[in-house]
Coordinates of C-alpha atoms in Angstrom, one line a residue:
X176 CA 125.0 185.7 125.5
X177 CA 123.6 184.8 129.0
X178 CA 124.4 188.2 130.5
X179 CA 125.2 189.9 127.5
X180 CA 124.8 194.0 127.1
X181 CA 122.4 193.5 124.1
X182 CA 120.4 190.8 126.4
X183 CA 119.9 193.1 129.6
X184 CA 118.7 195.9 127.5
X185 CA 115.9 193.5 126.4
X186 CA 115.1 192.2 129.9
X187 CA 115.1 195.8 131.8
X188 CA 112.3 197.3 130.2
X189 CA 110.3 193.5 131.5
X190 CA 111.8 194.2 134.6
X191 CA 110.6 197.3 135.1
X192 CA 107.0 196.6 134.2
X193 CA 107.1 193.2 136.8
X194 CA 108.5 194.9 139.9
X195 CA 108.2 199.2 139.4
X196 CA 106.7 200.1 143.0
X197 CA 107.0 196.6 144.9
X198 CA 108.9 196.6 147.5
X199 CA 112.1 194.6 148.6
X200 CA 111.2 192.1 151.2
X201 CA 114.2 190.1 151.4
X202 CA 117.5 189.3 150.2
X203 CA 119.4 186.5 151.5
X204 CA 122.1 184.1 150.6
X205 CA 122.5 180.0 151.0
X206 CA 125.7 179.4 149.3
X207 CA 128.4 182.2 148.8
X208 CA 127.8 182.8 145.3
X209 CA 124.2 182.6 145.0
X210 CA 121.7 185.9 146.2
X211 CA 117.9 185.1 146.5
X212 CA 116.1 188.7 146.0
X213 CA 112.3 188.6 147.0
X214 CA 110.0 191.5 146.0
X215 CA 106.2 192.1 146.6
X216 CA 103.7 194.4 147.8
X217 CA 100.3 194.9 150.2
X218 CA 97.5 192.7 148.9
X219 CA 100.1 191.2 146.1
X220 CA 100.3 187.1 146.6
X221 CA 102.7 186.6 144.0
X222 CA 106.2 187.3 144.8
X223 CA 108.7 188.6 142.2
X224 CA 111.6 186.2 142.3
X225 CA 115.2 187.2 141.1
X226 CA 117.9 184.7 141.4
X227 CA 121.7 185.8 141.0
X228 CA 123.9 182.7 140.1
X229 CA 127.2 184.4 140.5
X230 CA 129.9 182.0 140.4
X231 CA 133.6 182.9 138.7
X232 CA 133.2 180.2 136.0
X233 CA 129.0 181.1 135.3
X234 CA 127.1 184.1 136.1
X235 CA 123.4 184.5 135.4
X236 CA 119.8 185.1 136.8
X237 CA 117.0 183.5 136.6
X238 CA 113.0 184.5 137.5
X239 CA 111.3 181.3 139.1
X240 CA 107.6 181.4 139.6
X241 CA 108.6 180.1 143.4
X242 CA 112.0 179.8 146.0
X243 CA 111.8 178.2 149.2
X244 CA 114.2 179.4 152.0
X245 CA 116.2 177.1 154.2
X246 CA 115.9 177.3 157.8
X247 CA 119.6 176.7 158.2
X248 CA 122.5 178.2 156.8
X249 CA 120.9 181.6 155.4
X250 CA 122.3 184.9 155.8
X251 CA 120.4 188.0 155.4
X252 CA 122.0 190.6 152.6
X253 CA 121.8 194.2 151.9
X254 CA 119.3 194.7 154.9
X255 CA 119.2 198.1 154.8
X256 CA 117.2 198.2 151.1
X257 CA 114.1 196.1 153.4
X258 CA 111.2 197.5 152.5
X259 CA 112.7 199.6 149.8
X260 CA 110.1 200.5 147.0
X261 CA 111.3 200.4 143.4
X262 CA 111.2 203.5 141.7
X263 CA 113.0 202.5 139.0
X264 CA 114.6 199.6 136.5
X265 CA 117.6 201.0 134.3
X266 CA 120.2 199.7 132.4
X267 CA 123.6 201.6 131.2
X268 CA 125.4 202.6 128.5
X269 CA 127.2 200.4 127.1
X270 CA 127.8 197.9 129.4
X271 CA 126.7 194.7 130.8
X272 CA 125.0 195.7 133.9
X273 CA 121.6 197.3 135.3
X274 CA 120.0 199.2 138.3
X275 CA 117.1 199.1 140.4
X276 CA 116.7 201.9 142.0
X277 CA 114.7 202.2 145.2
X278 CA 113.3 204.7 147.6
X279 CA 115.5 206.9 149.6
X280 CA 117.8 207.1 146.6
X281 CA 119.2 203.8 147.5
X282 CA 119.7 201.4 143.8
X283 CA 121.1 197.8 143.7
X284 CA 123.1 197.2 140.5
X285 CA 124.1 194.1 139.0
X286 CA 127.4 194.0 137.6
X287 CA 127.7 191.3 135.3
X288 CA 131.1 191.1 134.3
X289 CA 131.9 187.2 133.6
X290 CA 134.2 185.9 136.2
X291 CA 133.9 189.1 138.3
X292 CA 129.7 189.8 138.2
X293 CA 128.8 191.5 142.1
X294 CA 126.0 193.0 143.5
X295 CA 126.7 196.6 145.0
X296 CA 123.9 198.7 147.3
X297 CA 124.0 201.7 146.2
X298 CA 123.2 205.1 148.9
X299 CA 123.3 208.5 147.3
X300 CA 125.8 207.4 144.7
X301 CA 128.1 206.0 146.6
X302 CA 128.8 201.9 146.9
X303 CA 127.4 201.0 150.9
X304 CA 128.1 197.0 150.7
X305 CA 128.6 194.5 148.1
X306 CA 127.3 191.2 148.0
X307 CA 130.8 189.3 146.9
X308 CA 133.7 191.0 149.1
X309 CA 136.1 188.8 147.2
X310 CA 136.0 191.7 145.0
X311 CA 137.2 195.2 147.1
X312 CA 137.3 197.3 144.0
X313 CA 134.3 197.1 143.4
X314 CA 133.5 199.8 146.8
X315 CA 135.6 202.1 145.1
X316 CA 133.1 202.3 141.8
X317 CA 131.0 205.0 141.4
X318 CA 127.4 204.9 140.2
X319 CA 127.9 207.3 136.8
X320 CA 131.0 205.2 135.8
X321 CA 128.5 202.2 134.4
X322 CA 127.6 204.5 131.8
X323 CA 130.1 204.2 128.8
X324 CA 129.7 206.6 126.0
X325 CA 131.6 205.4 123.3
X326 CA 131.6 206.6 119.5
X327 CA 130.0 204.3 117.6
X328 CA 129.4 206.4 114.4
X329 CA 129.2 205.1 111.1
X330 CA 132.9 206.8 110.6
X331 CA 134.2 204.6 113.9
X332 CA 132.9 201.5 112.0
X333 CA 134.6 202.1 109.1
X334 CA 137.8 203.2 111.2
X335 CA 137.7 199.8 112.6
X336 CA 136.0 197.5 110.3
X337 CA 138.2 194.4 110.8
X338 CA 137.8 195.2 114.8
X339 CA 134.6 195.9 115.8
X340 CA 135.2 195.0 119.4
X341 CA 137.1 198.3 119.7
X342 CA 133.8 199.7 118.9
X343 CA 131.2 197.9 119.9
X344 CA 133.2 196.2 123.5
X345 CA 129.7 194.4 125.0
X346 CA 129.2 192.4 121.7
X347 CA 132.2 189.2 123.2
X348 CA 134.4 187.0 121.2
X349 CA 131.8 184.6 119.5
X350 CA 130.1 187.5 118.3
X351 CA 133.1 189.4 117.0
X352 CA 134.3 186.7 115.3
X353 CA 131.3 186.5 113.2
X354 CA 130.7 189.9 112.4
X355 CA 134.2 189.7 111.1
X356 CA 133.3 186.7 108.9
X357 CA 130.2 188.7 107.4
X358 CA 132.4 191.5 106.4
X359 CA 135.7 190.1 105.3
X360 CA 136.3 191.4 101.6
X361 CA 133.1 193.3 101.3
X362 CA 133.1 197.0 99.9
X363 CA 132.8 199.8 102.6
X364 CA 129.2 200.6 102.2
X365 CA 127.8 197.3 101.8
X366 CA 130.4 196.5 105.3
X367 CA 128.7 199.1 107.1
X368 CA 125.8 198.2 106.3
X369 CA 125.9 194.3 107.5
X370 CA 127.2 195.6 111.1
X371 CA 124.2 198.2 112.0
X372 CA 121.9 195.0 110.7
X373 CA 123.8 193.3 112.8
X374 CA 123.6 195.2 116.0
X375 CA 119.8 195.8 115.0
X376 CA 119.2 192.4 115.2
X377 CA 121.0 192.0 118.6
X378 CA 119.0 195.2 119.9
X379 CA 115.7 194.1 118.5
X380 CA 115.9 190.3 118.5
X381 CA 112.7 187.9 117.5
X382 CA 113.0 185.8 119.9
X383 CA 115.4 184.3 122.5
X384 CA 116.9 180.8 121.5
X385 CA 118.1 178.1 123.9
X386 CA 121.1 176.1 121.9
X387 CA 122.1 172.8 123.0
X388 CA 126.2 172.2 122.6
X389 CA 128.3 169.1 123.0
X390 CA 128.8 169.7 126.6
X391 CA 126.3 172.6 127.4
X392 CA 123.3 174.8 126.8
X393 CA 123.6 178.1 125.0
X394 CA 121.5 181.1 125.0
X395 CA 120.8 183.6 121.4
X396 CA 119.7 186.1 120.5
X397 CA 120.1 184.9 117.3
X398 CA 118.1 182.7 115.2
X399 CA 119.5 179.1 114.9
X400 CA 117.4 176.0 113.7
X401 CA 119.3 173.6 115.6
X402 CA 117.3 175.4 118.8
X403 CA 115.8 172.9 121.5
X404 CA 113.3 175.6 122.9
X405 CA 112.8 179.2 121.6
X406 CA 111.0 181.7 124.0
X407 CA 109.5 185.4 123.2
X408 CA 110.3 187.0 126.5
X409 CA 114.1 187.5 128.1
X410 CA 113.1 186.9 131.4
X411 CA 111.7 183.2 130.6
X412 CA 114.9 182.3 128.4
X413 CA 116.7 182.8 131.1
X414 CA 114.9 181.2 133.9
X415 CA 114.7 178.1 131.5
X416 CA 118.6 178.7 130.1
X417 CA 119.8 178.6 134.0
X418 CA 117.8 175.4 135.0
X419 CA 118.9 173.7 132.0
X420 CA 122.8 175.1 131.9
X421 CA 123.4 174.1 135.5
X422 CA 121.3 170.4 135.3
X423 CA 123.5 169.8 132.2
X424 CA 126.9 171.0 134.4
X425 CA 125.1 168.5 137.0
X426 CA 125.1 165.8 134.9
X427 CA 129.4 166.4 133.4
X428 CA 130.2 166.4 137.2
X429 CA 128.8 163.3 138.5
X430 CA 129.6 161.7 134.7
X431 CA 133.4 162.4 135.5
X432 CA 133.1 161.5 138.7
X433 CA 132.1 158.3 137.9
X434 CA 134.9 157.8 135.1
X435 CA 137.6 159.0 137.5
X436 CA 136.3 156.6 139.8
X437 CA 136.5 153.8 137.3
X438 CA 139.1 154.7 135.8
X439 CA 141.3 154.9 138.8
X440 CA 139.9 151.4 140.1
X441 CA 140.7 149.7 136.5
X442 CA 144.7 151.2 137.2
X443 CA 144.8 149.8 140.8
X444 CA 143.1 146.4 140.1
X445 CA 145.3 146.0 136.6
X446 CA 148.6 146.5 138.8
X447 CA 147.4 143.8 141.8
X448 CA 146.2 141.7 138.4
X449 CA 149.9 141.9 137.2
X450 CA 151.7 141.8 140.5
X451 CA 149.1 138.2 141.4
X452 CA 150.5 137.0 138.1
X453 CA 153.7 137.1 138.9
X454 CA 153.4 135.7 142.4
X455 CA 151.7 132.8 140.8
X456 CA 154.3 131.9 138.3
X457 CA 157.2 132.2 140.9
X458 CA 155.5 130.4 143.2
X459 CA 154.8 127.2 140.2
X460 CA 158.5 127.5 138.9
X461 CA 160.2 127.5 142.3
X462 CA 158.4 125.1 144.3
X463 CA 159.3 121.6 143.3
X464 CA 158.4 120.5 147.0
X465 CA 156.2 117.4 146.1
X466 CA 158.9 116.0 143.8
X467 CA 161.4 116.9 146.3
X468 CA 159.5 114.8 148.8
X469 CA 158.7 111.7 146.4
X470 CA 162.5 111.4 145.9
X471 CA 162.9 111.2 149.5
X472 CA 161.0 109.1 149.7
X473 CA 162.3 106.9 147.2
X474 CA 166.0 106.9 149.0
X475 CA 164.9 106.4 152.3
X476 CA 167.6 103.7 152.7
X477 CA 170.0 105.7 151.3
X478 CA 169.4 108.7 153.9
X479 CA 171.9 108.6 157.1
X480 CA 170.3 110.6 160.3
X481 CA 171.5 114.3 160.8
X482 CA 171.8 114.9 157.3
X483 CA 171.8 118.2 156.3
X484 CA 171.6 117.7 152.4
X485 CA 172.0 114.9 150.1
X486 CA 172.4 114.9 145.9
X487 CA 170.1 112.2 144.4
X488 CA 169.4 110.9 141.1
X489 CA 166.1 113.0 139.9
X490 CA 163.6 110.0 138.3
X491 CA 162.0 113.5 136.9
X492 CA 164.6 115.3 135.0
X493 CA 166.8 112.5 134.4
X494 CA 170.0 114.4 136.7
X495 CA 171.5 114.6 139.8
X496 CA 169.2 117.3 142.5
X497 CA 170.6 118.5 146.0
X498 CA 167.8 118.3 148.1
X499 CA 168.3 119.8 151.4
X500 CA 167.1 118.1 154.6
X501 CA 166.6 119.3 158.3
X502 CA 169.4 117.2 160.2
X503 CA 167.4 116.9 163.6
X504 CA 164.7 114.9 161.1
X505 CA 164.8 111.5 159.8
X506 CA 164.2 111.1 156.1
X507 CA 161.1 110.1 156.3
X508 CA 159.8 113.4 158.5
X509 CA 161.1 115.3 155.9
X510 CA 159.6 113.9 153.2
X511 CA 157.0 114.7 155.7
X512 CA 157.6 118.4 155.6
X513 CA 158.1 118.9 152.0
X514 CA 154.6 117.4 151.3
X515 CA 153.0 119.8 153.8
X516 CA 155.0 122.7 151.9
X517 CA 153.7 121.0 148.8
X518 CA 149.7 121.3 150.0
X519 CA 150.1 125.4 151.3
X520 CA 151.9 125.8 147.6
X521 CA 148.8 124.0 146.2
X522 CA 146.4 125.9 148.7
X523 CA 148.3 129.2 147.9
X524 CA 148.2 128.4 143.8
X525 CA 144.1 127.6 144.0
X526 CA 143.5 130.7 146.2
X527 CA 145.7 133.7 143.7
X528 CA 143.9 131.2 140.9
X529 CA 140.8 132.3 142.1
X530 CA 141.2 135.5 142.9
X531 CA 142.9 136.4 139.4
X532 CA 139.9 135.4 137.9
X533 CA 137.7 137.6 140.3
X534 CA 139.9 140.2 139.0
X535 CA 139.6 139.8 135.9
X536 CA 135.7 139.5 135.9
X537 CA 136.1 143.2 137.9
X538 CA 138.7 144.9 135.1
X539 CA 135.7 143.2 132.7
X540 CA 132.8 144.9 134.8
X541 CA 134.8 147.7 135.0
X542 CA 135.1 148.5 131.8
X543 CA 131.6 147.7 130.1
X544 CA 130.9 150.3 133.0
X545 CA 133.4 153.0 131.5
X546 CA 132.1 152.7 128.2
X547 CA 128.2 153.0 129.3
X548 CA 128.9 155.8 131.6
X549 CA 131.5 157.7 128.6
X550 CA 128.0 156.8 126.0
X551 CA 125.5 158.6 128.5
X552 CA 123.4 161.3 128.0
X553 CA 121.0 162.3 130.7
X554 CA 121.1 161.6 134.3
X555 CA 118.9 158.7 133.8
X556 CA 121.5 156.8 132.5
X557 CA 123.6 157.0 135.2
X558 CA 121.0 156.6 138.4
X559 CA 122.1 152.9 138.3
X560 CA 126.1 154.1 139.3
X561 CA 125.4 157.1 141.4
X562 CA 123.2 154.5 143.6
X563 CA 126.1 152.3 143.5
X564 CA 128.7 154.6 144.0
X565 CA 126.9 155.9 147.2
X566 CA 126.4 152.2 148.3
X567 CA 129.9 152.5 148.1
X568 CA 130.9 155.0 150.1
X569 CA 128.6 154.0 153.0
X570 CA 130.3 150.7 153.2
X571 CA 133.8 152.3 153.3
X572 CA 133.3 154.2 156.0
X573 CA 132.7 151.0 157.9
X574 CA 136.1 150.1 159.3
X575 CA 135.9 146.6 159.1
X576 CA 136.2 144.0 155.8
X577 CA 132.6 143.7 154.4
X578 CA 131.3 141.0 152.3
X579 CA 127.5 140.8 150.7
X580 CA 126.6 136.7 150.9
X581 CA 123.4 136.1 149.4
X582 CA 122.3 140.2 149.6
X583 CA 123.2 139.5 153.4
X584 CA 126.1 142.1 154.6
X585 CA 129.4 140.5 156.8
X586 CA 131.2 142.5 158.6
X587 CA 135.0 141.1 159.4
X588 CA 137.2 142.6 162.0
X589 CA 140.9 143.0 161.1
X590 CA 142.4 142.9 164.6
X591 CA 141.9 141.9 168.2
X592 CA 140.9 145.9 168.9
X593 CA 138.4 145.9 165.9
X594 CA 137.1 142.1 166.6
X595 CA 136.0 144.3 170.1
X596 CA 134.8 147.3 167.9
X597 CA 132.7 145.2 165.7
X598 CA 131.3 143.0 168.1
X599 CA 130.7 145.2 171.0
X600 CA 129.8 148.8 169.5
X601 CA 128.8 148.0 165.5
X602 CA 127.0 144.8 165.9
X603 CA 122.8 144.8 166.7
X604 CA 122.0 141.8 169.3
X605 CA 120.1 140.1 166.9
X606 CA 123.1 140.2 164.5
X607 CA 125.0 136.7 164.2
X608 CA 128.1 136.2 165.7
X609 CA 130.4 133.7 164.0
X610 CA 134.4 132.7 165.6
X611 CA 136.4 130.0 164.9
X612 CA 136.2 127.4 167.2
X613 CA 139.8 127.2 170.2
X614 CA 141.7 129.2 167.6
X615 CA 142.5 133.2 167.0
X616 CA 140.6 134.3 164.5
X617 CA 138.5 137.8 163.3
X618 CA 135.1 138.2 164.8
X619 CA 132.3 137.6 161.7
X620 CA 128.9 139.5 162.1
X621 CA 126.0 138.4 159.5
X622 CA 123.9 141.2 159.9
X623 CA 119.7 140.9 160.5
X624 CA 117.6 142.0 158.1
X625 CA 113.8 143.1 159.2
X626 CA 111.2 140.9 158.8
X627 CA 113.7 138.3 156.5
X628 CA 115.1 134.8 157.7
X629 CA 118.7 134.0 156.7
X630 CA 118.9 130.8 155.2
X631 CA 121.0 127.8 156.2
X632 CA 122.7 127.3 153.4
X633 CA 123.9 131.5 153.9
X634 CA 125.2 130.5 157.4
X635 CA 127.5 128.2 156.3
X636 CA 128.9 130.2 154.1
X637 CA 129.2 133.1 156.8
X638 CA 130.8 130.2 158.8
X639 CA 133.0 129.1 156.1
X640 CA 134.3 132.6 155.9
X641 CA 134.9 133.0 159.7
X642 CA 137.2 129.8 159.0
X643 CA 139.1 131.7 156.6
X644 CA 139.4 134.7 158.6
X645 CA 141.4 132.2 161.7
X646 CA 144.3 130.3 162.1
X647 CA 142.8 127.4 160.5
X648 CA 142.5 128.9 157.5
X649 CA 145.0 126.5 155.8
X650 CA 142.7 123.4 157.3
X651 CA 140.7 121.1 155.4
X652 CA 137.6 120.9 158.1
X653 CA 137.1 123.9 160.7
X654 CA 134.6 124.1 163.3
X655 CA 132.9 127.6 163.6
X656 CA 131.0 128.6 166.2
X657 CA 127.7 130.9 166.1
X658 CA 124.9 132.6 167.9
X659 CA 123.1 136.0 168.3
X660 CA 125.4 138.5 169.3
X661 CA 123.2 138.9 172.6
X662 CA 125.0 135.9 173.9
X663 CA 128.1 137.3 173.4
X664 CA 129.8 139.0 176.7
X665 CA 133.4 140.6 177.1
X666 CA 134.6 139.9 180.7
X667 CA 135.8 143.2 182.5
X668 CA 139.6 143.3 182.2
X669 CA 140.1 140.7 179.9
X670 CA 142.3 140.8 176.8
X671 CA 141.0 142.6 173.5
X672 CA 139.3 140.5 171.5
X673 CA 138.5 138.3 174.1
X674 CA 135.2 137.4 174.5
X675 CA 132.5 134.6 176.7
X676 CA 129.8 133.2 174.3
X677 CA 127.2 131.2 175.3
X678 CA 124.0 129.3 173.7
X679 CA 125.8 128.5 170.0
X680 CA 125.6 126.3 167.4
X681 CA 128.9 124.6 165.5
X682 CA 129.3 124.1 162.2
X683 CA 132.1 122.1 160.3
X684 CA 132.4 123.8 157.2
X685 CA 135.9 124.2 154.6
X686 CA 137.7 127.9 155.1
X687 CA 137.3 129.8 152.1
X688 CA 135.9 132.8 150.8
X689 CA 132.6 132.2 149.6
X690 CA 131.7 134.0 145.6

């Protein structure tokens, strides 16, 4: 009942008493659905501030004490009413709208229609400009047609006692409905007589009630005890009604935001969870290098050179097993070869191993998150996710892996071209540079924080990462070279990711992905 006809009728006549011969000094727009309208006087301090929130999906104004213009990004509106006095405030018959009129016989009216409310300048009667152009009917209205006289005689009431919307068209759905409620099965008389109380009590109300529903704020004219603030004035149940209607809006955005976000994550980490699963167990059932390589070794003597494959009693199984052998090896190189495949399956098994139980402490995360976020209330209760979720962001738009070691941030290029990105445009010279040692490998930059050392024990597991992030990756001992990235050079011409360092320390540290 925001914008409602009974609602305006109440707030013209407040209107009028607040701005009847100020002046409009402004009117200007910083979003295309929102008109700021200023109004004072000579000697008058205090401005008169009308806000028009005109969106398709919410239409309503408000009447703050103060509005501070943006330097940027404002457009001027309906110019020609500058300096305007008000002569008048009206509202119409009938309908959810109301004028004020100015000098000159210019008038701005505000057509509050739901999903199509406008403001239209108004010169001799005629529509000059209109504030939303989306709307191109709404040149074509004419200043008399806002008035609606409509029968609304006892005799039309009872005419249309089980649809007094026909009657009474500004009342809306909600209010309808109830009105049919209060005189379902009730005797003529007594019918009639509960709808003029009822449009009495719209016309005259007691006060104006702010309602608070599942999802949203409500205003009333109506009485209702469940009320989280009541107020005796229209113009202040509005002003309050539109701060608290749009927070509360606010709040359902970046609330689904956040569980879309979640939500979406949970699916994608799930499926890689499943898919990691999967590789594991193939990779476990199929191998079978380590035995194949014991049994080699086992039949050495029974192994002629350039074999290609040889059948051999299985000590494991208890049958025969065609193992198959690289003919320009001798048995025991083989053997060789299978125990090598044997360590990269046990490498491979420890790493998905690890990173399915990283997963699994993220779906975990994940979803105490969903459930706080899906149990919140007020903004307050999501600060901690929004700040996350922006931390977020920021980091994505980074082009590079990025880990946080010990609240340090490491950035890891992907390529040769990004290890020259990263190194040469990204990094700060007091950043750390980390490469493996006489190897390809990505470029690793620890970066500086002011005024805070980075502990040794933080470098090695920068280092340890850089080792990952090379060729030795599968190596049990790596050396990893490190120094400020002001030491680090790119000869002119040379290859990308090519680069001279100079002045750095080595460490020998295991690859791996530090927690």
């Amino acid at each position: 009942m925001h914008n409602s006809y009974f609602l305006i009728k109440q707030l013209v006549p407040v209107l009028k008493q607040k701005i009847e011969g100020l002046k409009l000094i402004e009117s200007f727009s910083q979003n295309k659905d929102e008109l700021i309208l200023k109004f004072n006087s000579e000697g008058q301090e205090q401005e008169f501030i009308i806000i028009a929130h005109l969106t398709s999906s919410f239409s309503c104004l408000a009447f703050p004490d103060e509005f501070n213009k943006a330097r940027k990004n404002t457009i001027l509106i309906f110019k020609t009413a500058f300096d305007k006095r008000v002569i008048n405030v009206r509202s119409f018959l009938n309908e959810r709208a109301f004028a004020i009129e100015l000098a000159d016989n210019m008038a701005l009216v505000f057509k509050l229609y739901g999903n199509q409310a406008n403001l239209i300048l108004f010169q001799d009667k005629k529509p000059v400009s209109i504030f939303k152009h989306n709307y191109k009917s709404d040149k074509e209205l004419s200043y008399s047609s806002f008035d609606r006289n409509l029968d609304q005689s006892d005799q039309a009431i009872l005419n249309n006692i089980n649809n007094p919307g026909k009657v009474f068209p500004t009342l809306g759905k909600p209010l309808v409905k109830e009105l049919i409620n209060n005189t379902e099965n009730k005797d003529e008389q007594v019918a009639l007589r509960i709808t003029r109380d009822f449009i009495n009590q719209l016309e005259n109300p007691n006060g104006y009630s702010i309602i608070k529903s599942p999802s949203t704020y409500k205003l009333s004219l109506i009485p209702d005890n469940n009320a989280v603030e009541e107020f005796s004035s229209p113009d202040m149940a509005l002003t309050h009604f539109f701060r608290l209607y749009l927070k509360s809006k606010s709040f359902l955005k970046a609330k689904d935001v956040l569980l879309k976000n979640r939500y979406q994550s949970l699916i994608k980490t799930q499926s890689y969870l499943s898919k990691t699963r999967t590789k594991l167990n193939t990779i476990t059932e199929d191998s079978g290098y380590r035995e194949k390589a014991d049994l080699i070794m086992a039949n050495l003597h029974n192994i002629q050179p350039n074999t290609s494959s040889i059948e051999l009693d299985d000590f494991f199984t208890g049958s025969k097993r065609e193992i198959k052998l690289n003919p320009k090896l001798n048995a025991q190189q083989n053997a060789e070869k299978y125990y090598k495949k044997a360590k990269n399956v046990g490498i491979e098994q420890i790493r998905l191993k690890e990173t399915i139980a990283q997963k699994e402490s993220f779906v975990s995360v994940l979803e105490d998150e969903i459930k706080t976020i899906e149990e919140a209330t007020e903004f307050l209760h999501l600060k901690e996710y929004i700040k996350k979720e922006k931390s977020e962001k920021k980091t994505k738009e980074i082009p590079f892996k990025v880990f946080i070691i010990d609240d340090f941030t490491i950035w890891v290029g992907k390529n040769a071209r990004q290890n020259d990105l990263l190194t040469l445009k990204y990094a700060a010279k007091e950043d750390l540079f980390f490469h493996a040692k006489d190897v390809s490998g990505s470029h690793v930059i620890l970066k500086q924080q002011a005024g805070k050392s980075i502990p040794k024990y933080t470098v090695e597991k920068v280092a340890a990462l850089a080792a990952y992030y090379s060729k030795k990756k599968t190596d049990s001992l790596c050396p990893v070279g490190y120094t400020p990235k002001k030491y680090v050079r790119k000869p002119k011409g040379s290859p990308p990711g090519l680069v001279i360092v100079e002045k750095e320390k080595v460490l020998l540290v295991k690859p791996e992905i530090p927690s």
